[in-house]
Amino acid sequence: MSPATLTQTEATATGSTTLSQMPATLESSNSKLVYLYLATVDEATISELQSTLEMQQLALFPTLDTLEGEGLIERDSETFTVAT
């Protein structure tokens, strides 16, 4: 099962976030994947995001910066969460 499929399944199963609740401003697949994952697990470190989503730092850091800049996620030292 791919990370994207796993994340969507987990999000639907837990009821925390569904595709219909995803912010309309998210356009890239990486942004959607990271956002859904964080909405599902509540918080994650960069290492957790890298290993679980199988994303390299070159793709992950700009994605996190974009999501944070749009106010969709928050960073607390080493941990990222969906903005409340």
mmCIF file of C-alpha atoms in Angstrom:
data_model
loop_
_atom_site.group_PDB
_atom_site.id
_atom_site.type_symbol
_atom_site.label_atom_id
_atom_site.label_comp_id
_atom_site.label_asym_id
_atom_site.label_seq_id
_atom_site.Cartn_x
_atom_site.Cartn_y
_atom_site.Cartn_z
ATOM 1 C CA MET A 1 0.000 0.000 0.000
ATOM 2 C CA SER A 2 1.431 3.378 -0.939
ATOM 3 C CA PRO A 3 1.862 6.122 1.690
ATOM 4 C CA ALA A 4 -0.824 8.241 0.003
ATOM 5 C CA THR A 5 -3.368 5.423 0.100
ATOM 6 C CA LEU A 6 -2.481 4.555 3.671
ATOM 7 C CA THR A 7 -2.898 8.134 4.782
ATOM 8 C CA GLN A 8 -6.273 8.599 3.105
ATOM 9 C CA THR A 9 -7.511 5.322 4.572
ATOM 10 C CA GLU A 10 -6.344 6.223 8.066
ATOM 11 C CA ALA A 11 -7.877 9.672 7.849
ATOM 12 C CA THR A 12 -11.214 8.291 6.781
ATOM 13 C CA ALA A 13 -11.150 5.500 9.371
ATOM 14 C CA THR A 14 -10.391 7.830 12.261
ATOM 15 C CA GLY A 15 -12.778 10.493 11.023
ATOM 16 C CA SER A 16 -10.229 13.195 11.805
ATOM 17 C CA THR A 17 -9.898 14.490 8.258
ATOM 18 C CA THR A 18 -11.492 13.453 5.012
ATOM 19 C CA LEU A 19 -10.720 14.525 1.506
ATOM 20 C CA SER A 20 -13.742 16.828 1.568
ATOM 21 C CA GLN A 21 -12.246 18.652 4.585
ATOM 22 C CA MET A 22 -8.885 19.252 2.931
ATOM 23 C CA PRO A 23 -8.128 22.954 2.438
ATOM 24 C CA ALA A 24 -8.897 24.061 -1.103
ATOM 25 C CA THR A 25 -5.580 25.921 -1.276
ATOM 26 C CA LEU A 26 -3.600 22.667 -1.349
ATOM 27 C CA GLU A 27 -2.586 21.949 -4.918
ATOM 28 C CA SER A 28 0.503 19.741 -4.851
ATOM 29 C CA SER A 29 0.308 16.062 -4.058
ATOM 30 C CA ASN A 30 3.116 16.440 -1.497
ATOM 31 C CA SER A 31 1.208 19.157 0.359
ATOM 32 C CA LYS A 32 -1.943 17.065 0.408
ATOM 33 C CA LEU A 33 -0.053 13.987 1.598
ATOM 34 C CA VAL A 34 1.744 15.798 4.428
ATOM 35 C CA TYR A 35 -1.407 17.636 5.514
ATOM 36 C CA LEU A 36 -3.514 14.459 5.587
ATOM 37 C CA TYR A 37 -0.838 12.584 7.485
ATOM 38 C CA LEU A 38 -0.504 15.307 10.121
ATOM 39 C CA ALA A 39 -4.279 15.533 10.451
ATOM 40 C CA THR A 40 -4.382 11.787 11.012
ATOM 41 C CA VAL A 41 -1.584 11.394 13.555
ATOM 42 C CA ASP A 42 -1.957 14.809 15.239
ATOM 43 C CA GLU A 43 1.803 15.520 15.303
ATOM 44 C CA ALA A 44 5.024 14.289 13.734
ATOM 45 C CA THR A 45 8.721 15.089 13.597
ATOM 46 C CA ILE A 46 10.646 15.536 10.383
ATOM 47 C CA SER A 47 12.159 12.079 10.841
ATOM 48 C CA GLU A 48 8.717 10.525 11.255
ATOM 49 C CA LEU A 49 7.412 12.315 8.179
ATOM 50 C CA GLN A 50 10.422 11.235 6.133
ATOM 51 C CA SER A 51 10.240 7.586 7.091
ATOM 52 C CA THR A 52 6.461 7.153 7.028
ATOM 53 C CA LEU A 53 5.785 9.128 3.848
ATOM 54 C CA GLU A 54 9.035 8.035 2.185
ATOM 55 C CA MET A 55 9.833 11.629 1.263
ATOM 56 C CA GLN A 56 13.330 13.011 0.911
ATOM 57 C CA GLN A 57 14.345 16.234 2.645
ATOM 58 C CA LEU A 58 14.551 18.043 -0.700
ATOM 59 C CA ALA A 59 10.797 17.582 -1.136
ATOM 60 C CA LEU A 60 9.733 17.635 2.510
ATOM 61 C CA PHE A 61 11.265 20.909 3.724
ATOM 62 C CA PRO A 62 9.748 23.152 1.015
ATOM 63 C CA THR A 63 6.393 21.419 1.506
ATOM 64 C CA LEU A 64 6.471 22.051 5.260
ATOM 65 C CA ASP A 65 7.556 25.660 4.713
ATOM 66 C CA THR A 66 4.670 26.229 2.288
ATOM 67 C CA LEU A 67 2.083 24.647 4.601
ATOM 68 C CA GLU A 68 3.399 26.659 7.542
ATOM 69 C CA GLY A 69 3.450 29.871 5.494
ATOM 70 C CA GLU A 70 -0.192 29.330 4.523
ATOM 71 C CA GLY A 71 -1.090 28.875 8.189
ATOM 72 C CA LEU A 72 -2.178 25.262 7.707
ATOM 73 C CA ILE A 73 0.400 23.662 9.992
ATOM 74 C CA GLU A 74 2.383 24.811 13.018
ATOM 75 C CA ARG A 75 5.929 24.014 14.067
ATOM 76 C CA ASP A 76 6.858 23.580 17.718
ATOM 77 C CA SER A 77 10.612 23.045 17.814
ATOM 78 C CA GLU A 78 10.919 19.671 16.063
ATOM 79 C CA THR A 79 7.232 18.753 15.901
ATOM 80 C CA PHE A 80 4.659 19.672 13.267
ATOM 81 C CA THR A 81 0.882 19.747 13.790
ATOM 82 C CA VAL A 82 -2.171 20.886 11.842
ATOM 83 C CA ALA A 83 -2.962 24.492 12.780
ATOM 84 C CA THR A 84 -5.954 24.987 15.003
#
